């Protein structure tokens, strides 16, 4: 066994199975030290890792993500409400959507190198899971949920302010980050056509590389379809494709303007 191979093997084992000692770098990045290392461990454990872990009771981060998603929405809404007293409800909603969507959270996770700390199966890691937006954005929400569980609302507020709300200007200036679902919602509601409905119509591929296809309905008809490696991504693609047809249908619903009466 060569020394270089042994070093790589030890590094891989440490990355997959080490405990609190391996969390120091991430805790330094986020500026918060966990009292309960198991909470952080759960927030970093993808379901692919759980299936192959030595401990079958090891939970994945999905429940923690559920909590973090709710905490994120509430804290971003509150901080925007206080920062922008002049903004209307609609403007605040657009700001919030631009900050909490998958694209933005994945960029934040990339910049803080969160992918380096996510526990994945070897197969998922080799398939590029550490850079997959659907995984890194979900893990970011799970991490926030873990901070909230471990330290309460104060550290969670600090985390959201530091990593999410601080990027408002960057997000607004980045044309690549668009909330197509929010834009489509504006079109349909502006035409009194209600809220678009998104349905998953197919899933294909292995667990570590699934492709979802979504159809979006609005104005009583199918508007468009879209595919992506997560349901959120597929919905965004479908919403982007649906906008042209939605605008045509919205114009048809507007009452025709009458000409001025003759004098």
Short mmCIF file of C-alpha atoms in Angstrom, two decimals:
data_model
loop_
_atom_site.label_atom_id
_atom_site.label_comp_id
_atom_site.label_asym_id
_atom_site.label_seq_id
_atom_site.Cartn_x
_atom_site.Cartn_y
_atom_site.Cartn_z
CA UNK A 1 0.00 0.00 0.00
CA UNK A 2 1.60 3.25 -1.16
CA UNK A 3 1.79 6.24 1.23
CA UNK A 4 -0.14 8.47 -1.20
CA UNK A 5 -2.99 5.96 -1.53
CA UNK A 6 -3.13 5.58 2.24
CA UNK A 7 -3.35 9.36 2.71
CA UNK A 8 -6.23 9.57 0.23
CA UNK A 9 -8.03 6.70 1.94
CA UNK A 10 -7.65 8.29 5.37
CA UNK A 11 -8.87 11.62 4.01
CA UNK A 12 -11.97 10.01 2.51
CA UNK A 13 -12.80 8.14 5.70
CA UNK A 14 -12.36 11.30 7.76
CA UNK A 15 -14.59 13.26 5.43
CA UNK A 16 -17.38 10.70 5.56
CA UNK A 17 -17.39 9.55 9.14
CA UNK A 18 -15.73 12.09 11.41
CA UNK A 19 -17.76 13.94 14.03
CA UNK A 20 -17.50 17.28 15.74
CA UNK A 21 -13.76 17.63 15.08
CA UNK A 22 -14.49 17.90 11.36
CA UNK A 23 -17.09 20.62 11.85
CA UNK A 24 -14.67 23.31 13.00
CA UNK A 25 -14.03 24.83 9.57
CA UNK A 26 -17.74 25.14 8.75
CA UNK A 27 -18.58 26.56 12.16
CA UNK A 28 -15.84 29.14 11.67
CA UNK A 29 -17.32 30.10 8.30
CA UNK A 30 -20.85 30.58 9.60
CA UNK A 31 -19.73 32.22 12.83
CA UNK A 32 -21.67 29.89 15.10
CA UNK A 33 -20.52 26.99 17.30
CA UNK A 34 -23.03 24.23 17.95
CA UNK A 35 -23.71 23.00 21.46
CA UNK A 36 -25.05 19.72 20.05
CA UNK A 37 -22.86 18.33 17.29
CA UNK A 38 -25.51 15.76 16.37
CA UNK A 39 -27.84 18.53 15.22
CA UNK A 40 -25.21 19.80 12.80
CA UNK A 41 -24.39 16.25 11.72
CA UNK A 42 -28.02 15.67 10.76
CA UNK A 43 -28.16 18.95 8.83
CA UNK A 44 -25.21 17.83 6.68
CA UNK A 45 -26.37 14.25 5.98
CA UNK A 46 -27.92 13.72 2.56
CA UNK A 47 -30.30 10.79 2.12
CA UNK A 48 -27.78 9.01 -0.13
CA UNK A 49 -25.30 9.02 2.77
CA UNK A 50 -27.93 7.77 5.21
CA UNK A 51 -28.64 4.74 3.01
CA UNK A 52 -24.98 3.70 3.15
CA UNK A 53 -24.11 4.86 6.69
CA UNK A 54 -22.93 2.36 9.27
CA UNK A 55 -25.62 3.63 11.65
CA UNK A 56 -29.04 2.86 10.08
CA UNK A 57 -30.70 5.28 12.52
CA UNK A 58 -28.76 8.24 11.16
CA UNK A 59 -31.39 10.73 9.86
CA UNK A 60 -31.05 12.71 6.65
CA UNK A 61 -31.34 16.51 6.52
CA UNK A 62 -34.83 16.49 4.97
CA UNK A 63 -36.72 17.16 8.21
CA UNK A 64 -34.22 19.84 9.16
CA UNK A 65 -34.63 21.36 5.69
CA UNK A 66 -38.40 21.53 6.24
CA UNK A 67 -37.84 23.53 9.41
CA UNK A 68 -35.15 25.73 7.88
CA UNK A 69 -37.31 26.60 4.89
CA UNK A 70 -40.00 28.01 7.20
CA UNK A 71 -37.50 29.85 9.40
CA UNK A 72 -35.81 31.34 6.33
CA UNK A 73 -39.06 32.63 4.87
CA UNK A 74 -40.13 34.21 8.14
CA UNK A 75 -36.78 35.86 8.93
CA UNK A 76 -36.21 37.19 5.41
CA UNK A 77 -39.74 38.61 5.35
CA UNK A 78 -39.26 40.32 8.71
CA UNK A 79 -35.85 41.77 7.87
CA UNK A 80 -37.05 43.09 4.49
CA UNK A 81 -40.13 44.58 6.18
CA UNK A 82 -37.87 46.55 8.52
CA UNK A 83 -35.26 47.49 5.90
CA UNK A 84 -37.70 48.78 3.28
CA UNK A 85 -40.61 50.62 4.96
CA UNK A 86 -41.40 52.35 1.66
CA UNK A 87 -41.94 49.11 -0.30
CA UNK A 88 -45.38 47.74 -1.07
CA UNK A 89 -46.45 44.18 -0.30
CA UNK A 90 -45.86 43.22 -3.92
CA UNK A 91 -42.36 44.70 -3.98
CA UNK A 92 -41.45 42.95 -0.72
CA UNK A 93 -42.73 39.66 -2.12
CA UNK A 94 -40.51 40.01 -5.20
CA UNK A 95 -37.48 40.83 -3.05
CA UNK A 96 -38.13 37.86 -0.79
CA UNK A 97 -38.61 35.49 -3.72
CA UNK A 98 -35.33 36.60 -5.28
CA UNK A 99 -33.48 35.81 -2.04
CA UNK A 100 -34.96 32.45 -1.05
CA UNK A 101 -35.16 30.67 -4.41
CA UNK A 102 -33.00 27.66 -5.23
CA UNK A 103 -30.63 29.57 -7.52
CA UNK A 104 -29.72 32.18 -4.92
CA UNK A 105 -29.36 29.70 -2.06
CA UNK A 106 -27.16 27.47 -4.22
CA UNK A 107 -24.88 30.43 -5.02
CA UNK A 108 -24.63 31.30 -1.33
CA UNK A 109 -23.87 27.67 -0.49
CA UNK A 110 -21.18 27.60 -3.20
CA UNK A 111 -19.50 30.74 -1.90
CA UNK A 112 -19.37 29.37 1.65
CA UNK A 113 -18.12 25.99 0.31
CA UNK A 114 -20.99 24.17 1.98
CA UNK A 115 -20.74 21.34 -0.54
CA UNK A 116 -17.36 20.35 0.92
CA UNK A 117 -19.08 19.48 4.19
CA UNK A 118 -22.19 17.65 2.97
CA UNK A 119 -22.21 13.93 3.74
CA UNK A 120 -22.97 12.05 0.52
CA UNK A 121 -22.69 8.48 -0.67
CA UNK A 122 -19.65 7.77 -2.82
CA UNK A 123 -21.90 7.37 -5.86
CA UNK A 124 -23.63 10.73 -5.30
CA UNK A 125 -20.33 12.49 -4.66
CA UNK A 126 -18.81 11.06 -7.85
CA UNK A 127 -21.89 12.22 -9.78
CA UNK A 128 -21.25 15.83 -8.78
CA UNK A 129 -23.61 16.01 -5.84
CA UNK A 130 -21.48 18.51 -3.97
CA UNK A 131 -22.15 21.09 -6.69
CA UNK A 132 -25.76 20.13 -7.45
CA UNK A 133 -27.96 23.20 -6.72
CA UNK A 134 -30.90 21.13 -5.51
CA UNK A 135 -28.71 19.47 -2.87
CA UNK A 136 -26.67 22.48 -1.76
CA UNK A 137 -29.70 24.78 -1.50
CA UNK A 138 -31.62 22.19 0.53
CA UNK A 139 -28.62 21.67 2.81
CA UNK A 140 -28.34 25.43 3.32
CA UNK A 141 -31.93 25.47 4.58
CA UNK A 142 -31.21 22.45 6.78
CA UNK A 143 -28.20 24.24 8.24
CA UNK A 144 -30.38 27.21 9.15
CA UNK A 145 -32.89 24.85 10.73
CA UNK A 146 -30.09 23.31 12.78
CA UNK A 147 -28.88 26.72 13.97
CA UNK A 148 -32.43 27.60 15.01
CA UNK A 149 -32.87 24.32 16.90
CA UNK A 150 -29.50 24.55 18.62
CA UNK A 151 -29.31 28.25 19.42
CA UNK A 152 -32.76 29.77 18.95
CA UNK A 153 -33.96 32.72 16.94
CA UNK A 154 -31.03 35.08 17.65
CA UNK A 155 -28.26 33.08 15.93
CA UNK A 156 -30.68 32.20 13.12
CA UNK A 157 -31.37 35.91 12.53
CA UNK A 158 -27.65 36.66 12.45
CA UNK A 159 -27.05 33.84 9.96
CA UNK A 160 -29.82 35.02 7.62
CA UNK A 161 -28.67 38.63 7.82
CA UNK A 162 -25.04 37.71 7.12
CA UNK A 163 -25.52 35.23 4.29
CA UNK A 164 -28.90 36.00 2.69
CA UNK A 165 -30.25 39.52 3.22
CA UNK A 166 -26.79 41.02 2.72
CA UNK A 167 -26.92 39.90 -0.93
CA UNK A 168 -29.96 41.91 -1.96
CA UNK A 169 -28.04 44.26 -4.27
CA UNK A 170 -26.08 41.42 -5.86
CA UNK A 171 -29.23 39.41 -6.53
CA UNK A 172 -31.08 42.40 -7.98
CA UNK A 173 -28.18 43.14 -10.35
CA UNK A 174 -27.73 39.51 -11.45
CA UNK A 175 -29.95 38.95 -14.48
CA UNK A 176 -29.15 35.21 -14.37
CA UNK A 177 -31.12 34.94 -11.13
CA UNK A 178 -34.75 35.33 -12.06
CA UNK A 179 -37.80 34.11 -10.24
CA UNK A 180 -39.85 32.95 -13.21
CA UNK A 181 -42.55 31.51 -10.96
CA UNK A 182 -43.00 34.89 -9.31
CA UNK A 183 -43.12 36.65 -12.68
CA UNK A 184 -45.74 34.21 -13.98
CA UNK A 185 -47.79 34.68 -10.82
CA UNK A 186 -47.78 38.45 -11.42
CA UNK A 187 -49.12 37.92 -14.94
CA UNK A 188 -51.94 35.60 -13.90
CA UNK A 189 -52.99 37.57 -10.85
CA UNK A 190 -52.81 40.82 -12.79
CA UNK A 191 -55.36 39.33 -15.17
CA UNK A 192 -57.51 38.02 -12.28
CA UNK A 193 -56.70 34.46 -13.38
CA UNK A 194 -55.64 33.13 -9.99
CA UNK A 195 -52.50 31.15 -9.16
CA UNK A 196 -50.70 28.88 -11.66
CA UNK A 197 -50.77 25.17 -10.83
CA UNK A 198 -47.64 23.02 -11.15
CA UNK A 199 -47.86 19.23 -11.50
CA UNK A 200 -45.05 16.69 -11.78
CA UNK A 201 -45.90 14.46 -14.74
CA UNK A 202 -42.79 12.27 -14.87
CA UNK A 203 -39.60 11.28 -13.04
CA UNK A 204 -36.70 9.47 -14.67
CA UNK A 205 -33.15 8.45 -13.92
CA UNK A 206 -31.37 7.02 -10.86
CA UNK A 207 -31.89 8.46 -7.40
CA UNK A 208 -28.64 10.43 -7.53
CA UNK A 209 -29.43 11.99 -10.93
CA UNK A 210 -33.20 12.25 -11.34
CA UNK A 211 -34.92 14.36 -13.96
CA UNK A 212 -38.36 15.80 -13.20
CA UNK A 213 -40.82 17.06 -15.79
CA UNK A 214 -43.46 19.55 -14.67
CA UNK A 215 -46.50 21.00 -16.42
CA UNK A 216 -47.87 24.41 -15.45
CA UNK A 217 -51.54 25.33 -15.89
CA UNK A 218 -53.05 28.80 -15.91
CA UNK A 219 -56.04 30.55 -17.47
CA UNK A 220 -57.73 27.15 -17.53
CA UNK A 221 -55.20 25.64 -19.97
CA UNK A 222 -51.77 24.02 -20.06
CA UNK A 223 -49.23 26.81 -20.50
CA UNK A 224 -45.91 24.98 -20.76
CA UNK A 225 -43.71 22.13 -19.58
CA UNK A 226 -40.22 22.11 -18.15
CA UNK A 227 -37.61 19.64 -16.91
CA UNK A 228 -34.85 19.84 -14.32
CA UNK A 229 -32.85 17.90 -11.76
CA UNK A 230 -35.21 19.02 -8.98
CA UNK A 231 -38.90 19.83 -8.83
CA UNK A 232 -38.07 23.46 -8.09
CA UNK A 233 -35.78 23.71 -11.11
CA UNK A 234 -38.37 22.09 -13.38
CA UNK A 235 -41.06 24.48 -12.13
CA UNK A 236 -38.83 27.48 -12.85
CA UNK A 237 -38.13 26.24 -16.38
CA UNK A 238 -41.83 25.66 -17.03
CA UNK A 239 -42.73 29.08 -15.65
CA UNK A 240 -40.15 30.77 -17.87
CA UNK A 241 -41.50 29.03 -20.96
CA UNK A 242 -45.09 29.82 -19.98
CA UNK A 243 -44.75 33.58 -19.81
CA UNK A 244 -45.23 34.42 -23.49
CA UNK A 245 -48.46 32.40 -23.74
CA UNK A 246 -49.63 33.76 -20.38
CA UNK A 247 -49.17 37.35 -21.56
CA UNK A 248 -51.21 36.64 -24.71
CA UNK A 249 -54.03 35.14 -22.65
CA UNK A 250 -53.84 38.00 -20.15
CA UNK A 251 -54.27 40.59 -22.93
CA UNK A 252 -57.34 38.76 -24.20
CA UNK A 253 -58.92 39.01 -20.76
CA UNK A 254 -58.53 42.77 -20.53
CA UNK A 255 -61.67 44.76 -21.29
CA UNK A 256 -61.51 46.61 -24.59
CA UNK A 257 -61.13 50.35 -24.20
CA UNK A 258 -63.91 52.42 -25.73
CA UNK A 259 -63.19 55.53 -27.73
CA UNK A 260 -64.04 58.97 -26.50
CA UNK A 261 -67.57 60.10 -27.11
CA UNK A 262 -67.96 62.50 -29.98
CA UNK A 263 -68.54 66.09 -28.99
#
